[in-house]
mmCIF file of N, CA and C in Angstrom:
data_model
loop_
_atom_site.group_PDB
_atom_site.id
_atom_site.type_symbol
_atom_site.label_atom_id
_atom_site.label_comp_id
_atom_site.label_asym_id
_atom_site.label_seq_id
_atom_site.Cartn_x
_atom_site.Cartn_y
_atom_site.Cartn_z
ATOM 1 N N MET A 1 -1.563 -16.791 19.803
ATOM 2 C CA MET A 1 -1.256 -15.438 20.154
ATOM 3 C C MET A 1 -1.685 -14.491 19.015
ATOM 4 N N TRP A 2 -2.455 -13.493 19.438
ATOM 5 C CA TRP A 2 -2.879 -12.475 18.454
ATOM 6 C C TRP A 2 -2.448 -11.068 19.129
ATOM 7 N N LYS A 3 -1.990 -10.140 18.085
ATOM 8 C CA LYS A 3 -1.672 -8.833 18.517
ATOM 9 C C LYS A 3 -2.278 -7.922 17.204
ATOM 10 N N GLN A 4 -2.796 -6.836 17.645
ATOM 11 C CA GLN A 4 -3.286 -5.982 16.642
ATOM 12 C C GLN A 4 -2.892 -4.501 17.078
ATOM 13 N N ILE A 5 -2.305 -3.969 16.111
ATOM 14 C CA ILE A 5 -1.911 -2.428 16.376
ATOM 15 C C ILE A 5 -2.287 -1.442 15.227
ATOM 16 N N GLU A 6 -2.431 -0.185 15.506
ATOM 17 C CA GLU A 6 -2.783 0.750 14.405
ATOM 18 C C GLU A 6 -1.652 1.754 14.467
ATOM 19 N N PHE A 7 -1.191 2.293 13.316
ATOM 20 C CA PHE A 7 -0.365 3.318 13.173
ATOM 21 C C PHE A 7 -0.463 3.970 11.960
ATOM 22 N N THR A 8 0.172 5.096 11.727
ATOM 23 C CA THR A 8 -0.011 6.000 10.526
ATOM 24 C C THR A 8 1.333 5.824 9.739
ATOM 25 N N LEU A 9 1.199 5.809 8.382
ATOM 26 C CA LEU A 9 2.247 5.850 7.544
ATOM 27 C C LEU A 9 2.428 7.497 7.550
ATOM 28 N N ARG A 10 3.754 7.920 7.099
ATOM 29 C CA ARG A 10 3.808 9.373 6.782
ATOM 30 C C ARG A 10 3.407 9.662 5.523
ATOM 31 N N PRO A 11 2.739 11.001 5.220
ATOM 32 C CA PRO A 11 2.265 11.392 3.964
ATOM 33 C C PRO A 11 3.285 11.088 2.749
ATOM 34 N N ARG A 12 2.754 10.662 1.641
ATOM 35 C CA ARG A 12 3.607 10.502 0.409
ATOM 36 C C ARG A 12 2.738 11.143 -0.782
ATOM 37 N N THR A 13 3.483 11.410 -1.769
ATOM 38 C CA THR A 13 2.965 11.999 -3.073
ATOM 39 C C THR A 13 2.375 10.725 -3.786
ATOM 40 N N ASN A 14 1.785 11.062 -4.750
ATOM 41 C CA ASN A 14 1.062 10.163 -5.841
ATOM 42 C C ASN A 14 2.043 9.267 -6.287
ATOM 43 N N GLY A 15 2.067 7.824 -6.301
ATOM 44 C CA GLY A 15 3.011 6.874 -6.701
ATOM 45 C C GLY A 15 2.969 5.603 -5.859
ATOM 46 N N PHE A 16 4.007 4.795 -6.284
ATOM 47 C CA PHE A 16 4.283 3.605 -5.389
ATOM 48 C C PHE A 16 5.449 3.723 -4.751
ATOM 49 N N HIS A 17 5.373 3.438 -3.342
ATOM 50 C CA HIS A 17 6.293 3.773 -2.544
ATOM 51 C C HIS A 17 6.762 2.527 -1.537
ATOM 52 N N LEU A 18 8.034 2.196 -1.569
ATOM 53 C CA LEU A 18 8.427 1.155 -0.695
ATOM 54 C C LEU A 18 8.411 1.421 0.855
ATOM 55 N N VAL A 19 7.564 0.720 1.599
ATOM 56 C CA VAL A 19 7.556 1.197 2.888
ATOM 57 C C VAL A 19 7.700 -0.094 3.910
ATOM 58 N N THR A 20 8.290 -1.001 3.454
ATOM 59 C CA THR A 20 8.624 -2.123 4.380
ATOM 60 C C THR A 20 9.339 -1.845 5.645
ATOM 61 N N ASN A 21 10.387 -1.086 5.620
ATOM 62 C CA ASN A 21 11.106 -0.544 6.842
ATOM 63 C C ASN A 21 10.217 0.227 7.645
ATOM 64 N N GLU A 22 9.484 1.026 7.081
ATOM 65 C CA GLU A 22 8.686 2.079 8.036
ATOM 66 C C GLU A 22 7.605 1.155 8.656
ATOM 67 N N ILE A 23 6.981 0.182 7.930
ATOM 68 C CA ILE A 23 6.064 -0.802 8.623
ATOM 69 C C ILE A 23 6.776 -1.478 9.744
ATOM 70 N N LEU A 24 7.844 -2.184 9.342
ATOM 71 C CA LEU A 24 8.690 -3.067 10.399
ATOM 72 C C LEU A 24 8.954 -2.278 11.680
ATOM 73 N N SER A 25 9.196 -0.915 11.537
ATOM 74 C CA SER A 25 9.700 -0.206 12.621
ATOM 75 C C SER A 25 8.435 0.042 13.553
ATOM 76 N N ARG A 26 7.278 -0.097 13.078
ATOM 77 C CA ARG A 26 6.216 0.134 13.997
ATOM 78 C C ARG A 26 5.508 -1.120 14.624
ATOM 79 N N LEU A 27 6.028 -2.342 14.104
ATOM 80 C CA LEU A 27 5.631 -3.610 14.710
ATOM 81 C C LEU A 27 6.358 -4.033 15.865
ATOM 82 N N PRO A 28 5.535 -4.756 16.752
ATOM 83 C CA PRO A 28 6.129 -5.337 17.982
ATOM 84 C C PRO A 28 6.949 -6.517 17.492
ATOM 85 N N GLU A 29 7.615 -7.170 18.479
ATOM 86 C CA GLU A 29 8.420 -8.358 18.307
ATOM 87 C C GLU A 29 7.449 -9.334 17.631
ATOM 88 N N LEU A 30 7.873 -10.090 16.487
ATOM 89 C CA LEU A 30 7.227 -11.094 15.721
ATOM 90 C C LEU A 30 7.312 -12.429 16.303
ATOM 91 N N PRO A 31 6.243 -13.141 16.087
ATOM 92 C CA PRO A 31 6.414 -14.663 16.623
ATOM 93 C C PRO A 31 7.514 -15.290 15.706
ATOM 94 N N LYS A 32 7.816 -16.467 16.384
ATOM 95 C CA LYS A 32 8.606 -17.438 15.567
ATOM 96 C C LYS A 32 7.993 -17.809 14.271
ATOM 97 N N VAL A 33 6.807 -18.156 14.295
ATOM 98 C CA VAL A 33 6.025 -18.563 13.012
ATOM 99 C C VAL A 33 4.724 -17.963 13.070
ATOM 100 N N GLY A 34 4.246 -17.465 11.901
ATOM 101 C CA GLY A 34 2.852 -16.928 11.970
ATOM 102 C C GLY A 34 2.554 -16.156 10.694
ATOM 103 N N LEU A 35 1.504 -15.255 10.674
ATOM 104 C CA LEU A 35 1.196 -14.319 9.686
ATOM 105 C C LEU A 35 1.021 -12.882 10.090
ATOM 106 N N LEU A 36 1.317 -12.043 9.232
ATOM 107 C CA LEU A 36 1.063 -10.460 9.205
ATOM 108 C C LEU A 36 0.074 -10.258 8.224
ATOM 109 N N ASN A 37 -1.016 -9.569 8.657
ATOM 110 C CA ASN A 37 -1.951 -8.947 7.738
ATOM 111 C C ASN A 37 -1.813 -7.390 7.926
ATOM 112 N N ILE A 38 -1.609 -6.846 6.995
ATOM 113 C CA ILE A 38 -1.704 -5.304 7.202
ATOM 114 C C ILE A 38 -2.802 -4.906 6.217
ATOM 115 N N PHE A 39 -3.619 -3.759 6.774
ATOM 116 C CA PHE A 39 -4.750 -3.342 5.962
ATOM 117 C C PHE A 39 -4.741 -1.712 6.233
ATOM 118 N N ILE A 40 -5.052 -1.234 5.066
ATOM 119 C CA ILE A 40 -5.031 0.363 4.827
ATOM 120 C C ILE A 40 -6.500 0.681 5.035
ATOM 121 N N LYS A 41 -6.747 1.732 5.862
ATOM 122 C CA LYS A 41 -7.994 2.225 6.285
ATOM 123 C C LYS A 41 -8.429 3.489 5.307
ATOM 124 N N HIS A 42 -8.256 3.181 3.997
ATOM 125 C CA HIS A 42 -8.480 4.238 3.011
ATOM 126 C C HIS A 42 -9.056 3.645 1.762
ATOM 127 N N THR A 43 -9.787 4.534 1.022
ATOM 128 C CA THR A 43 -10.454 4.032 -0.323
ATOM 129 C C THR A 43 -9.769 4.426 -1.622
ATOM 130 N N SER A 44 -8.530 5.478 -1.143
ATOM 131 C CA SER A 44 -7.993 5.915 -2.409
ATOM 132 C C SER A 44 -6.334 5.584 -2.343
ATOM 133 N N ALA A 45 -5.950 4.512 -1.619
ATOM 134 C CA ALA A 45 -4.705 3.874 -1.534
ATOM 135 C C ALA A 45 -4.699 2.705 -1.391
ATOM 136 N N ALA A 46 -3.757 1.879 -1.583
ATOM 137 C CA ALA A 46 -3.665 0.487 -1.474
ATOM 138 C C ALA A 46 -2.292 -0.032 -0.915
ATOM 139 N N LEU A 47 -2.201 -1.229 -0.599
ATOM 140 C CA LEU A 47 -1.008 -2.087 -0.297
ATOM 141 C C LEU A 47 -0.875 -3.137 -1.242
ATOM 142 N N SER A 48 0.323 -3.346 -1.553
ATOM 143 C CA SER A 48 0.974 -4.457 -2.396
ATOM 144 C C SER A 48 2.305 -4.971 -2.050
ATOM 145 N N VAL A 49 2.594 -6.235 -2.558
ATOM 146 C CA VAL A 49 4.027 -6.642 -2.463
ATOM 147 C C VAL A 49 4.562 -6.617 -3.847
ATOM 148 N N ASN A 50 5.797 -6.142 -4.046
ATOM 149 C CA ASN A 50 6.307 -6.240 -5.136
ATOM 150 C C ASN A 50 7.881 -5.815 -5.224
ATOM 151 N N GLU A 51 8.440 -5.547 -6.339
ATOM 152 C CA GLU A 51 9.986 -5.452 -6.506
ATOM 153 C C GLU A 51 10.624 -4.331 -5.370
ATOM 154 N N ASN A 52 11.589 -4.902 -4.782
ATOM 155 C CA ASN A 52 12.071 -3.869 -3.722
ATOM 156 C C ASN A 52 13.407 -3.388 -4.022
ATOM 157 N N ALA A 53 14.023 -3.713 -5.221
ATOM 158 C CA ALA A 53 15.431 -3.325 -5.541
ATOM 159 C C ALA A 53 15.486 -2.248 -6.508
ATOM 160 N N ASP A 54 14.894 -2.306 -7.743
ATOM 161 C CA ASP A 54 14.953 -1.398 -8.780
ATOM 162 C C ASP A 54 13.736 -0.459 -8.685
ATOM 163 N N PRO A 55 14.133 1.002 -8.424
ATOM 164 C CA PRO A 55 13.069 1.872 -8.192
ATOM 165 C C PRO A 55 12.361 2.184 -9.487
ATOM 166 N N ASP A 56 12.907 1.837 -10.751
ATOM 167 C CA ASP A 56 12.014 1.883 -11.981
ATOM 168 C C ASP A 56 10.861 1.207 -11.956
ATOM 169 N N VAL A 57 10.835 -0.031 -11.221
ATOM 170 C CA VAL A 57 9.616 -0.637 -11.260
ATOM 171 C C VAL A 57 8.523 0.185 -10.589
ATOM 172 N N ARG A 58 8.620 0.958 -9.658
ATOM 173 C CA ARG A 58 7.616 1.694 -8.864
ATOM 174 C C ARG A 58 7.274 2.998 -9.938
ATOM 175 N N VAL A 59 8.311 3.352 -10.632
ATOM 176 C CA VAL A 59 7.921 4.486 -11.770
ATOM 177 C C VAL A 59 7.043 4.043 -12.903
ATOM 178 N N ASP A 60 7.352 2.663 -13.306
ATOM 179 C CA ASP A 60 6.559 2.115 -14.344
ATOM 180 C C ASP A 60 5.174 1.638 -13.847
ATOM 181 N N MET A 61 5.130 1.233 -12.666
ATOM 182 C CA MET A 61 3.731 0.833 -12.124
ATOM 183 C C MET A 61 2.817 2.097 -12.063
ATOM 184 N N LYS A 62 3.488 3.221 -11.683
ATOM 185 C CA LYS A 62 2.586 4.463 -11.797
ATOM 186 C C LYS A 62 2.129 4.774 -13.087
ATOM 187 N N SER A 63 3.163 4.647 -14.214
ATOM 188 C CA SER A 63 2.856 5.064 -15.570
ATOM 189 C C SER A 63 1.727 4.047 -16.018
ATOM 190 N N ILE A 64 1.755 2.814 -15.759
ATOM 191 C CA ILE A 64 0.729 1.820 -16.084
ATOM 192 C C ILE A 64 -0.626 2.199 -15.693
ATOM 193 N N PHE A 65 -0.683 2.554 -14.335
ATOM 194 C CA PHE A 65 -1.895 2.657 -13.712
ATOM 195 C C PHE A 65 -2.563 3.899 -14.207
ATOM 196 N N ASP A 66 -1.623 5.071 -14.431
ATOM 197 C CA ASP A 66 -2.123 6.335 -14.950
ATOM 198 C C ASP A 66 -2.660 6.212 -16.395
ATOM 199 N N ARG A 67 -2.227 5.224 -17.236
ATOM 200 C CA ARG A 67 -2.519 5.036 -18.487
ATOM 201 C C ARG A 67 -4.032 4.188 -18.446
ATOM 202 N N LEU A 68 -3.993 3.247 -17.376
ATOM 203 C CA LEU A 68 -5.155 2.574 -17.387
ATOM 204 C C LEU A 68 -6.348 3.149 -16.925
ATOM 205 N N ILE A 69 -6.127 4.012 -15.898
ATOM 206 C CA ILE A 69 -7.297 4.720 -15.372
ATOM 207 C C ILE A 69 -6.878 6.291 -15.368
ATOM 208 N N ARG A 70 -7.612 6.925 -16.376
ATOM 209 C CA ARG A 70 -7.123 8.369 -16.387
ATOM 210 C C ARG A 70 -8.023 9.294 -15.557
ATOM 211 N N GLU A 71 -7.476 10.562 -15.408
ATOM 212 C CA GLU A 71 -8.440 11.565 -14.619
ATOM 213 C C GLU A 71 -9.233 12.164 -15.746
ATOM 214 N N ARG A 72 -10.263 12.878 -15.115
ATOM 215 C CA ARG A 72 -11.047 13.808 -15.897
ATOM 216 C C ARG A 72 -11.771 13.024 -17.113
ATOM 217 N N GLU A 73 -12.145 11.779 -16.875
ATOM 218 C CA GLU A 73 -12.943 11.201 -17.880
ATOM 219 C C GLU A 73 -14.444 11.653 -17.840
ATOM 220 N N PRO A 74 -14.930 11.825 -19.019
ATOM 221 C CA PRO A 74 -16.294 12.545 -19.071
ATOM 222 C C PRO A 74 -17.515 11.842 -18.456
ATOM 223 N N TYR A 75 -17.219 10.492 -18.263
ATOM 224 C CA TYR A 75 -18.257 9.561 -17.721
ATOM 225 C C TYR A 75 -18.178 9.595 -16.275
ATOM 226 N N TYR A 76 -17.253 9.998 -15.433
ATOM 227 C CA TYR A 76 -17.204 10.045 -13.948
ATOM 228 C C TYR A 76 -18.324 10.870 -13.514
ATOM 229 N N THR A 77 -18.895 10.439 -12.540
ATOM 230 C CA THR A 77 -20.039 11.224 -11.770
ATOM 231 C C THR A 77 -19.575 11.668 -10.395
ATOM 232 N N HIS A 78 -18.549 10.929 -9.888
ATOM 233 C CA HIS A 78 -17.955 11.169 -8.525
ATOM 234 C C HIS A 78 -16.902 12.042 -8.703
ATOM 235 N N THR A 79 -17.018 13.384 -8.716
ATOM 236 C CA THR A 79 -16.063 14.342 -9.186
ATOM 237 C C THR A 79 -16.015 15.438 -8.070
ATOM 238 N N MET A 80 -16.522 15.522 -6.784
ATOM 239 C CA MET A 80 -16.718 16.570 -5.943
ATOM 240 C C MET A 80 -15.236 16.737 -5.185
ATOM 241 N N GLU A 81 -14.482 15.615 -5.084
ATOM 242 C CA GLU A 81 -13.210 15.692 -4.397
ATOM 243 C C GLU A 81 -12.172 15.847 -5.135
ATOM 244 N N GLY A 82 -12.063 16.233 -6.468
ATOM 245 C CA GLY A 82 -11.019 16.419 -7.194
ATOM 246 C C GLY A 82 -10.844 15.576 -8.334
ATOM 247 N N ASP A 83 -10.075 16.012 -9.341
ATOM 248 C CA ASP A 83 -9.760 15.152 -10.432
ATOM 249 C C ASP A 83 -9.139 13.629 -10.180
ATOM 250 N N ASP A 84 -8.357 13.877 -9.201
ATOM 251 C CA ASP A 84 -7.516 12.473 -8.749
ATOM 252 C C ASP A 84 -8.344 11.440 -7.822
ATOM 253 N N ASP A 85 -9.598 11.981 -7.402
ATOM 254 C CA ASP A 85 -10.330 11.120 -6.545
ATOM 255 C C ASP A 85 -11.123 9.914 -7.187
ATOM 256 N N MET A 86 -11.638 9.992 -8.099
ATOM 257 C CA MET A 86 -12.435 8.743 -8.706
ATOM 258 C C MET A 86 -11.341 7.933 -9.285
ATOM 259 N N PRO A 87 -10.349 8.284 -9.883
ATOM 260 C CA PRO A 87 -9.385 7.278 -10.355
ATOM 261 C C PRO A 87 -8.704 6.623 -9.156
ATOM 262 N N ALA A 88 -8.492 7.342 -8.165
ATOM 263 C CA ALA A 88 -7.838 6.737 -7.019
ATOM 264 C C ALA A 88 -8.693 5.613 -6.340
ATOM 265 N N HIS A 89 -9.989 5.688 -6.299
ATOM 266 C CA HIS A 89 -10.772 4.624 -5.800
ATOM 267 C C HIS A 89 -10.836 3.489 -6.687
ATOM 268 N N ALA A 90 -10.753 3.594 -8.037
ATOM 269 C CA ALA A 90 -10.702 2.563 -9.004
ATOM 270 C C ALA A 90 -9.343 1.687 -8.988
ATOM 271 N N LYS A 91 -8.276 2.621 -8.769
ATOM 272 C CA LYS A 91 -7.091 2.049 -8.723
ATOM 273 C C LYS A 91 -6.779 1.095 -7.427
ATOM 274 N N ALA A 92 -7.465 1.752 -6.457
ATOM 275 C CA ALA A 92 -7.303 1.151 -5.026
ATOM 276 C C ALA A 92 -8.032 -0.321 -5.075
ATOM 277 N N SER A 93 -9.246 -0.195 -5.711
ATOM 278 C CA SER A 93 -9.912 -1.401 -5.945
ATOM 279 C C SER A 93 -9.363 -2.541 -6.615
ATOM 280 N N ILE A 94 -8.563 -2.276 -7.686
ATOM 281 C CA ILE A 94 -7.923 -3.185 -8.431
ATOM 282 C C ILE A 94 -6.773 -3.786 -7.538
ATOM 283 N N ILE A 95 -6.031 -3.069 -6.818
ATOM 284 C CA ILE A 95 -4.857 -3.526 -6.120
ATOM 285 C C ILE A 95 -5.347 -4.192 -4.618
ATOM 286 N N GLY A 96 -6.280 -3.619 -4.027
ATOM 287 C CA GLY A 96 -6.869 -4.084 -2.776
ATOM 288 C C GLY A 96 -6.226 -3.285 -1.417
ATOM 289 N N PRO A 97 -6.907 -3.380 -0.311
ATOM 290 C CA PRO A 97 -6.557 -2.752 0.862
ATOM 291 C C PRO A 97 -5.563 -3.657 1.763
ATOM 292 N N SER A 98 -5.222 -4.823 1.468
ATOM 293 C CA SER A 98 -4.422 -5.550 2.333
ATOM 294 C C SER A 98 -3.651 -6.632 1.831
ATOM 295 N N VAL A 99 -2.435 -7.006 2.653
ATOM 296 C CA VAL A 99 -1.684 -7.980 2.236
ATOM 297 C C VAL A 99 -1.345 -8.873 3.430
ATOM 298 N N THR A 100 -1.234 -10.070 3.168
ATOM 299 C CA THR A 100 -0.884 -11.042 4.274
ATOM 300 C C THR A 100 0.460 -11.634 3.799
ATOM 301 N N ILE A 101 1.481 -11.684 4.892
ATOM 302 C CA ILE A 101 2.900 -12.121 4.817
ATOM 303 C C ILE A 101 3.230 -13.107 5.689
ATOM 304 N N PRO A 102 3.775 -14.278 5.389
ATOM 305 C CA PRO A 102 4.141 -15.306 6.467
ATOM 306 C C PRO A 102 5.285 -14.742 7.313
ATOM 307 N N ILE A 103 5.187 -15.211 8.393
ATOM 308 C CA ILE A 103 6.343 -14.854 9.461
ATOM 309 C C ILE A 103 7.135 -16.206 9.648
ATOM 310 N N SER A 104 8.412 -16.200 9.433
ATOM 311 C CA SER A 104 9.324 -17.371 9.638
ATOM 312 C C SER A 104 10.473 -16.963 10.464
ATOM 313 N N ASN A 105 10.812 -17.717 11.485
ATOM 314 C CA ASN A 105 11.896 -17.463 12.328
ATOM 315 C C ASN A 105 11.974 -15.839 12.925
ATOM 316 N N GLY A 106 10.695 -15.465 13.210
ATOM 317 C CA GLY A 106 10.699 -14.138 13.802
ATOM 318 C C GLY A 106 10.881 -13.038 12.764
ATOM 319 N N ARG A 107 10.770 -13.360 11.410
ATOM 320 C CA ARG A 107 10.885 -12.319 10.444
ATOM 321 C C ARG A 107 10.011 -12.525 9.248
ATOM 322 N N LEU A 108 9.619 -11.502 8.468
ATOM 323 C CA LEU A 108 8.825 -11.572 7.351
ATOM 324 C C LEU A 108 9.410 -12.365 6.510
ATOM 325 N N ASN A 109 8.721 -13.369 5.967
ATOM 326 C CA ASN A 109 9.313 -14.211 4.927
ATOM 327 C C ASN A 109 8.997 -13.861 3.554
ATOM 328 N N LEU A 110 9.602 -12.730 3.100
ATOM 329 C CA LEU A 110 9.374 -12.117 1.868
ATOM 330 C C LEU A 110 10.537 -12.660 0.930
ATOM 331 N N GLY A 111 10.150 -12.736 -0.378
ATOM 332 C CA GLY A 111 11.210 -13.016 -1.238
ATOM 333 C C GLY A 111 12.441 -12.106 -1.301
ATOM 334 N N THR A 112 13.550 -12.436 -2.022
ATOM 335 C CA THR A 112 14.755 -11.759 -1.964
ATOM 336 C C THR A 112 14.402 -10.353 -2.499
ATOM 337 N N TRP A 113 13.608 -10.374 -3.603
ATOM 338 C CA TRP A 113 13.292 -8.932 -4.180
ATOM 339 C C TRP A 113 12.034 -8.484 -3.929
ATOM 340 N N GLN A 114 11.530 -8.767 -2.808
ATOM 341 C CA GLN A 114 10.189 -8.305 -2.517
ATOM 342 C C GLN A 114 10.060 -7.316 -1.381
ATOM 343 N N GLY A 115 9.233 -6.287 -1.613
ATOM 344 C CA GLY A 115 9.022 -5.401 -0.569
ATOM 345 C C GLY A 115 7.469 -4.915 -0.290
ATOM 346 N N ILE A 116 7.158 -4.152 0.665
ATOM 347 C CA ILE A 116 5.727 -3.816 0.836
ATOM 348 C C ILE A 116 5.645 -2.443 0.154
ATOM 349 N N TYR A 117 4.606 -2.076 -0.651
ATOM 350 C CA TYR A 117 4.591 -0.978 -1.378
ATOM 351 C C TYR A 117 3.117 -0.303 -0.725
ATOM 352 N N LEU A 118 3.387 1.167 -0.447
ATOM 353 C CA LEU A 118 2.089 1.843 -0.302
ATOM 354 C C LEU A 118 1.637 2.465 -1.804
ATOM 355 N N CYS A 119 0.669 2.163 -2.154
ATOM 356 C CA CYS A 119 0.277 2.547 -3.493
ATOM 357 C C CYS A 119 -0.670 4.057 -3.275
ATOM 358 N N GLU A 120 -0.134 5.068 -3.417
ATOM 359 C CA GLU A 120 -0.816 6.344 -3.027
ATOM 360 C C GLU A 120 -1.345 6.701 -4.437
ATOM 361 N N PHE A 121 -2.597 6.865 -4.501
ATOM 362 C CA PHE A 121 -3.328 7.234 -5.768
ATOM 363 C C PHE A 121 -3.816 8.840 -5.711
ATOM 364 N N ARG A 122 -3.810 9.439 -4.565
ATOM 365 C CA ARG A 122 -4.047 10.752 -4.526
ATOM 366 C C ARG A 122 -2.968 11.675 -4.741
ATOM 367 N N ASN A 123 -3.134 12.745 -5.194
ATOM 368 C CA ASN A 123 -2.052 13.728 -5.225
ATOM 369 C C ASN A 123 -1.518 14.328 -4.083
ATOM 370 N N TYR A 124 -2.425 14.456 -3.166
ATOM 371 C CA TYR A 124 -2.035 14.807 -1.664
ATOM 372 C C TYR A 124 -2.974 14.075 -0.883
ATOM 373 N N GLY A 125 -2.706 12.721 -0.657
ATOM 374 C CA GLY A 125 -3.350 11.871 0.186
ATOM 375 C C GLY A 125 -3.296 11.859 1.720
ATOM 376 N N GLY A 126 -2.063 12.462 2.052
ATOM 377 C CA GLY A 126 -1.967 12.685 3.467
ATOM 378 C C GLY A 126 -1.516 11.316 4.139
ATOM 379 N N ALA A 127 -1.522 11.407 5.385
ATOM 380 C CA ALA A 127 -0.945 10.384 6.230
ATOM 381 C C ALA A 127 -1.973 9.153 6.096
ATOM 382 N N ARG A 128 -1.532 7.905 6.085
ATOM 383 C CA ARG A 128 -2.315 6.811 5.846
ATOM 384 C C ARG A 128 -2.501 5.988 7.175
ATOM 385 N N LYS A 129 -3.572 5.571 7.657
ATOM 386 C CA LYS A 129 -3.810 4.735 8.773
ATOM 387 C C LYS A 129 -3.624 3.278 8.320
ATOM 388 N N ILE A 130 -2.951 2.516 9.112
ATOM 389 C CA ILE A 130 -2.735 1.008 8.894
ATOM 390 C C ILE A 130 -3.129 0.290 10.035
ATOM 391 N N VAL A 131 -3.873 -0.756 9.859
ATOM 392 C CA VAL A 131 -4.228 -1.781 10.918
ATOM 393 C C VAL A 131 -3.145 -3.136 10.698
ATOM 394 N N ALA A 132 -2.425 -3.445 11.700
ATOM 395 C CA ALA A 132 -1.520 -4.704 11.545
ATOM 396 C C ALA A 132 -1.897 -5.765 12.582
ATOM 397 N N THR A 133 -2.272 -6.912 11.943
ATOM 398 C CA THR A 133 -2.828 -7.921 12.748
ATOM 399 C C THR A 133 -1.769 -9.081 12.561
ATOM 400 N N ILE A 134 -1.180 -9.401 13.863
ATOM 401 C CA ILE A 134 -0.169 -10.501 13.859
ATOM 402 C C ILE A 134 -0.713 -11.699 14.647
ATOM 403 N N THR A 135 -0.634 -13.003 13.844
ATOM 404 C CA THR A 135 -0.947 -14.023 14.692
ATOM 405 C C THR A 135 0.030 -15.091 14.459
ATOM 406 N N GLY A 136 0.361 -15.988 15.588
ATOM 407 C CA GLY A 136 1.462 -16.985 15.483
ATOM 408 C C GLY A 136 1.782 -17.443 16.857
ATOM 409 N N GLU A 137 2.923 -18.287 16.963
ATOM 410 C CA GLU A 137 3.394 -18.895 18.049
ATOM 411 C C GLU A 137 4.968 -18.740 18.228
#
């Protein structure tokens, strides 16, 4: 069995956002056993699995990435879309556009402290398009 759906996550500000429940609410019934792959159709945002309990982790992740890849560096040549655009592309490349999560007993088999993050790297990124592909039996 294969299913694929596309949906849009609501717009968020620059930062790391826990979106597990928003994604789950958009998915059809999951198979007993399988895999969920979620893919973001953008080059300035990413998806990740990380800490779902302490919101300080999301704040710290933003601080780390903002220190690693700064805005307005003099060596950037791609600058037409704003100061946050080129750094957003670099950050998105580091994290990546997709995650794959096992499905067990009809539920995502995430660890106790794991959740799905939308990593929004633009100051005003807008709604983000997601493709969810489910396989299983």
